[in-house]
Amino acid sequence: MNTAATRGDEDPRVTRTREEVHGTVLRLLAADGPAAVTHARVVEESSVSRATLYRHWPDRTSLLVDAIAAVRPDFDLGEPTGDLRADLRDFLRAGAKALTETQAMPWLLALSLRAADDPEFRVVLERIAEIHDTPLGPLYRRGIADGTIRADLDLAIFQAMCFGTMFSLRFVWQQDLTDDLVETVVETILAGIEVAPD
């Protein structure tokens, strides 16, 4: 079952099956962590048959990717406008909303912790990132190309500065991600990444 597929004309039975599997996977993740997500446990705790489960989700990676992708926040803000400050502000506001509202964050955190030691879970995180790319890549590439972002700035560092800052403020320091705080973060990041005027 492909999360990227258009589902407007999907058979309601398929929709119910997918939603039940997603719900079961997410409950297992929340209760017992990523290692608890197995085909046997999903079959045991849902009404989905083993044959159906394996036909649509042949391995644990596909179970985890599909369930988390279904509840992961959408960062589709379109192409960068060329105004680095405005584009960064739009992304960080969307990120603040996602960090405040999304139900996927605890599961992504659990996977991240396990991914450090388990290549299977690292693959899950990579596949989720491929499905849901953020606007930071295009924003970074445009900024490098037009000379507004320092050429020596690595994409991973740029992403960590942007999303990592918001994540830390929300979950480590328990800050409310207000528009004023987002504005402060934007200005702080820009101070570190923009090309200094001649």
PDB file of C-alpha atoms in Angstrom:
ATOM      1  CA  MET A   1       0.000   0.000   0.000  1.00  0.00           C
ATOM      2  CA  ASN A   2       1.742   3.085  -1.256  1.00  0.00           C
ATOM      3  CA  THR A   3       1.302   6.222   0.849  1.00  0.00           C
ATOM      4  CA  ALA A   4       2.058   8.333  -2.209  1.00  0.00           C
ATOM      5  CA  ALA A   5      -0.841   6.891  -4.208  1.00  0.00           C
ATOM      6  CA  THR A   6      -3.957   8.915  -4.834  1.00  0.00           C
ATOM      7  CA  ARG A   7      -6.690   7.456  -2.662  1.00  0.00           C
ATOM      8  CA  GLY A   8      -9.783   9.385  -3.685  1.00  0.00           C
ATOM      9  CA  ASP A   9     -11.321   6.378  -5.453  1.00  0.00           C
ATOM     10  CA  GLU A  10      -9.847   3.710  -3.173  1.00  0.00           C
ATOM     11  CA  ASP A  11     -12.000   0.782  -2.045  1.00  0.00           C
ATOM     12  CA  PRO A  12     -13.225   1.563   1.501  1.00  0.00           C
ATOM     13  CA  ARG A  13     -12.086  -1.895   2.647  1.00  0.00           C
ATOM     14  CA  VAL A  14      -8.524  -1.090   1.584  1.00  0.00           C
ATOM     15  CA  THR A  15      -8.727   2.235   3.410  1.00  0.00           C
ATOM     16  CA  ARG A  16      -9.984   0.529   6.594  1.00  0.00           C
ATOM     17  CA  THR A  17      -7.233  -2.091   6.394  1.00  0.00           C
ATOM     18  CA  ARG A  18      -4.523   0.521   5.957  1.00  0.00           C
ATOM     19  CA  GLU A  19      -5.873   2.649   8.810  1.00  0.00           C
ATOM     20  CA  GLU A  20      -6.097  -0.370  11.103  1.00  0.00           C
ATOM     21  CA  VAL A  21      -2.545  -1.444  10.304  1.00  0.00           C
ATOM     22  CA  HIS A  22      -1.234   2.103  10.767  1.00  0.00           C
ATOM     23  CA  GLY A  23      -3.046   2.436  14.091  1.00  0.00           C
ATOM     24  CA  THR A  24      -1.740  -0.905  15.320  1.00  0.00           C
ATOM     25  CA  VAL A  25       1.852  -0.122  14.281  1.00  0.00           C
ATOM     26  CA  LEU A  26       1.715   3.288  15.970  1.00  0.00           C
ATOM     27  CA  ARG A  27       0.245   1.821  19.167  1.00  0.00           C
ATOM     28  CA  LEU A  28       3.010  -0.804  19.273  1.00  0.00           C
ATOM     29  CA  LEU A  29       5.627   1.880  18.711  1.00  0.00           C
ATOM     30  CA  ALA A  30       4.223   4.041  21.496  1.00  0.00           C
ATOM     31  CA  ALA A  31       3.873   1.186  23.962  1.00  0.00           C
ATOM     32  CA  ASP A  32       6.978  -0.890  23.330  1.00  0.00           C
ATOM     33  CA  GLY A  33       9.234   0.872  20.798  1.00  0.00           C
ATOM     34  CA  PRO A  34      10.258   0.002  17.237  1.00  0.00           C
ATOM     35  CA  ALA A  35      11.437  -3.541  17.992  1.00  0.00           C
ATOM     36  CA  ALA A  36       7.872  -4.467  19.008  1.00  0.00           C
ATOM     37  CA  VAL A  37       6.609  -3.855  15.473  1.00  0.00           C
ATOM     38  CA  THR A  38       6.556  -7.305  13.924  1.00  0.00           C
ATOM     39  CA  HIS A  39       4.138  -8.940  11.533  1.00  0.00           C
ATOM     40  CA  ALA A  40       3.154 -11.421  14.238  1.00  0.00           C
ATOM     41  CA  ARG A  41       2.294  -8.646  16.721  1.00  0.00           C
ATOM     42  CA  VAL A  42       0.361  -6.614  14.141  1.00  0.00           C
ATOM     43  CA  VAL A  43      -1.677  -9.687  13.154  1.00  0.00           C
ATOM     44  CA  GLU A  44      -2.227 -10.541  16.828  1.00  0.00           C
ATOM     45  CA  GLU A  45      -3.430  -7.043  17.727  1.00  0.00           C
ATOM     46  CA  SER A  46      -5.525  -6.268  14.645  1.00  0.00           C
ATOM     47  CA  SER A  47      -8.138  -7.979  12.511  1.00  0.00           C
ATOM     48  CA  VAL A  48      -5.847  -7.999   9.460  1.00  0.00           C
ATOM     49  CA  SER A  49      -4.828 -11.421   8.157  1.00  0.00           C
ATOM     50  CA  ARG A  50      -1.201 -12.470   7.913  1.00  0.00           C
ATOM     51  CA  ALA A  51      -1.530 -12.909   4.129  1.00  0.00           C
ATOM     52  CA  THR A  52      -2.933  -9.384   3.657  1.00  0.00           C
ATOM     53  CA  LEU A  53      -0.274  -7.905   5.891  1.00  0.00           C
ATOM     54  CA  TYR A  54       2.612  -9.556   4.041  1.00  0.00           C
ATOM     55  CA  ARG A  55       1.095  -8.782   0.630  1.00  0.00           C
ATOM     56  CA  HIS A  56       1.026  -5.034   1.291  1.00  0.00           C
ATOM     57  CA  TRP A  57       3.831  -4.688   3.845  1.00  0.00           C
ATOM     58  CA  PRO A  58       6.404  -7.410   3.125  1.00  0.00           C
ATOM     59  CA  ASP A  59       8.828  -6.385   5.892  1.00  0.00           C
ATOM     60  CA  ARG A  60       8.999  -4.413   9.132  1.00  0.00           C
ATOM     61  CA  THR A  61      10.582  -1.468   7.344  1.00  0.00           C
ATOM     62  CA  SER A  62       7.545  -1.045   5.094  1.00  0.00           C
ATOM     63  CA  LEU A  63       5.196  -1.309   8.091  1.00  0.00           C
ATOM     64  CA  LEU A  64       7.053   1.420   9.972  1.00  0.00           C
ATOM     65  CA  VAL A  65       7.617   3.702   6.986  1.00  0.00           C
ATOM     66  CA  ASP A  66       4.013   3.599   5.829  1.00  0.00           C
ATOM     67  CA  ALA A  67       2.502   4.131   9.295  1.00  0.00           C
ATOM     68  CA  ILE A  68       4.787   7.012  10.251  1.00  0.00           C
ATOM     69  CA  ALA A  69       4.609   8.629   6.809  1.00  0.00           C
ATOM     70  CA  ALA A  70       0.817   8.689   7.139  1.00  0.00           C
ATOM     71  CA  VAL A  71       1.004  10.909  10.233  1.00  0.00           C
ATOM     72  CA  ARG A  72       4.190  12.837   9.488  1.00  0.00           C
ATOM     73  CA  PRO A  73       3.700  16.589   9.043  1.00  0.00           C
ATOM     74  CA  ASP A  74       3.536  18.030   5.546  1.00  0.00           C
ATOM     75  CA  PHE A  75       6.165  20.672   4.829  1.00  0.00           C
ATOM     76  CA  ASP A  76       5.173  21.299   1.217  1.00  0.00           C
ATOM     77  CA  LEU A  77       5.589  25.060   1.001  1.00  0.00           C
ATOM     78  CA  GLY A  78       6.310  25.150  -2.719  1.00  0.00           C
ATOM     79  CA  GLU A  79       9.449  26.397  -4.419  1.00  0.00           C
ATOM     80  CA  PRO A  80      11.564  29.015  -2.627  1.00  0.00           C
ATOM     81  CA  THR A  81      10.557  32.556  -3.550  1.00  0.00           C
ATOM     82  CA  GLY A  82      14.107  33.864  -3.598  1.00  0.00           C
ATOM     83  CA  ASP A  83      13.607  35.857  -0.393  1.00  0.00           C
ATOM     84  CA  LEU A  84      15.749  33.807   2.022  1.00  0.00           C
ATOM     85  CA  ARG A  85      14.353  35.510   5.131  1.00  0.00           C
ATOM     86  CA  ALA A  86      10.707  35.017   4.117  1.00  0.00           C
ATOM     87  CA  ASP A  87      11.253  31.438   2.926  1.00  0.00           C
ATOM     88  CA  LEU A  88      13.090  30.487   6.109  1.00  0.00           C
ATOM     89  CA  ARG A  89      10.371  32.130   8.219  1.00  0.00           C
ATOM     90  CA  ASP A  90       7.653  30.157   6.365  1.00  0.00           C
ATOM     91  CA  PHE A  91       9.507  26.882   6.873  1.00  0.00           C
ATOM     92  CA  LEU A  92      10.186  27.485  10.566  1.00  0.00           C
ATOM     93  CA  ARG A  93       6.558  28.478  11.185  1.00  0.00           C
ATOM     94  CA  ALA A  94       5.439  25.230   9.529  1.00  0.00           C
ATOM     95  CA  GLY A  95       8.056  23.389  11.581  1.00  0.00           C
ATOM     96  CA  ALA A  96       6.831  25.018  14.801  1.00  0.00           C
ATOM     97  CA  LYS A  97       3.287  23.941  13.999  1.00  0.00           C
ATOM     98  CA  ALA A  98       4.423  20.391  13.249  1.00  0.00           C
ATOM     99  CA  LEU A  99       6.484  20.132  16.428  1.00  0.00           C
ATOM    100  CA  THR A 100       3.547  21.381  18.460  1.00  0.00           C
ATOM    101  CA  GLU A 101       0.749  19.415  16.822  1.00  0.00           C
ATOM    102  CA  THR A 102       2.014  16.301  15.094  1.00  0.00           C
ATOM    103  CA  GLN A 103       1.483  12.893  16.608  1.00  0.00           C
ATOM    104  CA  ALA A 104       4.440  11.474  14.666  1.00  0.00           C
ATOM    105  CA  MET A 105       7.183  13.149  16.696  1.00  0.00           C
ATOM    106  CA  PRO A 106       7.413  10.609  19.569  1.00  0.00           C
ATOM    107  CA  TRP A 107       7.661   7.747  17.082  1.00  0.00           C
ATOM    108  CA  LEU A 108      10.297   9.531  15.027  1.00  0.00           C
ATOM    109  CA  LEU A 109      12.258  10.129  18.219  1.00  0.00           C
ATOM    110  CA  ALA A 110      12.033   6.463  19.198  1.00  0.00           C
ATOM    111  CA  LEU A 111      13.255   5.434  15.750  1.00  0.00           C
ATOM    112  CA  SER A 112      16.069   7.984  15.842  1.00  0.00           C
ATOM    113  CA  LEU A 113      17.329   6.607  19.133  1.00  0.00           C
ATOM    114  CA  ARG A 114      17.297   3.041  17.802  1.00  0.00           C
ATOM    115  CA  ALA A 115      18.772   4.019  14.420  1.00  0.00           C
ATOM    116  CA  ALA A 116      22.091   4.882  16.046  1.00  0.00           C
ATOM    117  CA  ASP A 117      22.666   1.196  16.801  1.00  0.00           C
ATOM    118  CA  ASP A 118      20.437  -0.631  14.334  1.00  0.00           C
ATOM    119  CA  PRO A 119      20.836  -0.312  10.554  1.00  0.00           C
ATOM    120  CA  GLU A 120      17.260  -1.516   9.968  1.00  0.00           C
ATOM    121  CA  PHE A 121      15.823   1.487  11.778  1.00  0.00           C
ATOM    122  CA  ARG A 122      18.312   3.798  10.047  1.00  0.00           C
ATOM    123  CA  VAL A 123      16.824   2.618   6.736  1.00  0.00           C
ATOM    124  CA  VAL A 124      13.326   3.401   8.032  1.00  0.00           C
ATOM    125  CA  LEU A 125      14.334   6.988   8.839  1.00  0.00           C
ATOM    126  CA  GLU A 126      16.015   7.399   5.460  1.00  0.00           C
ATOM    127  CA  ARG A 127      12.933   6.151   3.617  1.00  0.00           C
ATOM    128  CA  ILE A 128      10.647   8.471   5.573  1.00  0.00           C
ATOM    129  CA  ALA A 129      12.932  11.390   4.693  1.00  0.00           C
ATOM    130  CA  GLU A 130      12.823  10.408   1.000  1.00  0.00           C
ATOM    131  CA  ILE A 131       9.028  10.322   1.004  1.00  0.00           C
ATOM    132  CA  HIS A 132       8.689  13.638   2.808  1.00  0.00           C
ATOM    133  CA  ASP A 133      11.476  15.935   1.762  1.00  0.00           C
ATOM    134  CA  THR A 134      11.387  19.341   3.405  1.00  0.00           C
ATOM    135  CA  PRO A 135      11.826  22.658   1.588  1.00  0.00           C
ATOM    136  CA  LEU A 136      15.239  23.101   3.230  1.00  0.00           C
ATOM    137  CA  GLY A 137      17.096  21.335   0.404  1.00  0.00           C
ATOM    138  CA  PRO A 138      15.748  23.595  -2.360  1.00  0.00           C
ATOM    139  CA  LEU A 139      16.094  26.654  -0.099  1.00  0.00           C
ATOM    140  CA  TYR A 140      19.730  25.785   0.605  1.00  0.00           C
ATOM    141  CA  ARG A 141      20.568  25.100  -3.057  1.00  0.00           C
ATOM    142  CA  ARG A 142      18.963  28.339  -4.187  1.00  0.00           C
ATOM    143  CA  GLY A 143      20.775  30.312  -1.498  1.00  0.00           C
ATOM    144  CA  ILE A 144      24.115  28.795  -2.479  1.00  0.00           C
ATOM    145  CA  ALA A 145      23.448  29.417  -6.194  1.00  0.00           C
ATOM    146  CA  ASP A 146      22.440  33.053  -5.768  1.00  0.00           C
ATOM    147  CA  GLY A 147      25.216  33.789  -3.262  1.00  0.00           C
ATOM    148  CA  THR A 148      23.035  34.609  -0.254  1.00  0.00           C
ATOM    149  CA  ILE A 149      24.155  31.553   1.753  1.00  0.00           C
ATOM    150  CA  ARG A 150      27.850  30.984   2.497  1.00  0.00           C
ATOM    151  CA  ALA A 151      29.309  28.508   0.012  1.00  0.00           C
ATOM    152  CA  ASP A 152      31.175  26.646   2.779  1.00  0.00           C
ATOM    153  CA  LEU A 153      27.969  25.806   4.645  1.00  0.00           C
ATOM    154  CA  ASP A 154      27.107  22.098   4.468  1.00  0.00           C
ATOM    155  CA  LEU A 155      23.465  21.112   3.797  1.00  0.00           C
ATOM    156  CA  ALA A 156      23.312  18.829   6.861  1.00  0.00           C
ATOM    157  CA  ILE A 157      24.572  21.667   9.078  1.00  0.00           C
ATOM    158  CA  PHE A 158      22.022  24.060   7.568  1.00  0.00           C
ATOM    159  CA  GLN A 159      19.216  21.567   8.211  1.00  0.00           C
ATOM    160  CA  ALA A 160      20.416  20.987  11.769  1.00  0.00           C
ATOM    161  CA  MET A 161      20.573  24.738  12.406  1.00  0.00           C
ATOM    162  CA  CYS A 162      17.006  25.165  11.199  1.00  0.00           C
ATOM    163  CA  PHE A 163      15.118  22.135  12.417  1.00  0.00           C
ATOM    164  CA  GLY A 164      17.455  21.246  15.265  1.00  0.00           C
ATOM    165  CA  THR A 165      17.056  24.673  16.835  1.00  0.00           C
ATOM    166  CA  MET A 166      13.267  24.436  16.756  1.00  0.00           C
ATOM    167  CA  PHE A 167      13.335  20.860  18.044  1.00  0.00           C
ATOM    168  CA  SER A 168      15.596  21.780  20.966  1.00  0.00           C
ATOM    169  CA  LEU A 169      13.524  24.798  21.911  1.00  0.00           C
ATOM    170  CA  ARG A 170      10.346  22.713  21.898  1.00  0.00           C
ATOM    171  CA  PHE A 171      11.480  19.475  23.509  1.00  0.00           C
ATOM    172  CA  VAL A 172      14.613  20.271  25.515  1.00  0.00           C
ATOM    173  CA  TRP A 173      13.737  23.739  26.824  1.00  0.00           C
ATOM    174  CA  GLN A 174       9.944  23.282  26.610  1.00  0.00           C
ATOM    175  CA  GLN A 175       9.417  26.639  24.894  1.00  0.00           C
ATOM    176  CA  ASP A 176       6.185  27.657  23.190  1.00  0.00           C
ATOM    177  CA  LEU A 177       7.085  28.115  19.535  1.00  0.00           C
ATOM    178  CA  THR A 178       5.458  31.507  19.093  1.00  0.00           C
ATOM    179  CA  ASP A 179       5.796  33.692  16.002  1.00  0.00           C
ATOM    180  CA  ASP A 180       8.097  36.022  17.975  1.00  0.00           C
ATOM    181  CA  LEU A 181      10.374  33.109  18.893  1.00  0.00           C
ATOM    182  CA  VAL A 182      10.372  31.894  15.281  1.00  0.00           C
ATOM    183  CA  GLU A 183      11.377  35.403  14.166  1.00  0.00           C
ATOM    184  CA  THR A 184      14.265  35.403  16.645  1.00  0.00           C
ATOM    185  CA  VAL A 185      15.398  31.985  15.385  1.00  0.00           C
ATOM    186  CA  VAL A 186      15.241  33.193  11.760  1.00  0.00           C
ATOM    187  CA  GLU A 187      17.432  36.213  12.514  1.00  0.00           C
ATOM    188  CA  THR A 188      19.896  34.103  14.513  1.00  0.00           C
ATOM    189  CA  ILE A 189      20.235  31.509  11.739  1.00  0.00           C
ATOM    190  CA  LEU A 190      20.608  34.184   9.065  1.00  0.00           C
ATOM    191  CA  ALA A 191      23.396  35.811  11.070  1.00  0.00           C
ATOM    192  CA  GLY A 192      25.311  32.555  10.845  1.00  0.00           C
ATOM    193  CA  ILE A 193      24.661  31.560   7.231  1.00  0.00           C
ATOM    194  CA  GLU A 194      24.367  34.684   5.124  1.00  0.00           C
ATOM    195  CA  VAL A 195      27.211  35.933   3.031  1.00  0.00           C
ATOM    196  CA  ALA A 196      28.620  39.067   4.626  1.00  0.00           C
ATOM    197  CA  PRO A 197      28.183  42.191   2.477  1.00  0.00           C
ATOM    198  CA  ASP A 198      31.348  43.603   0.907  1.00  0.00           C
TER     199      ASP A 198
END
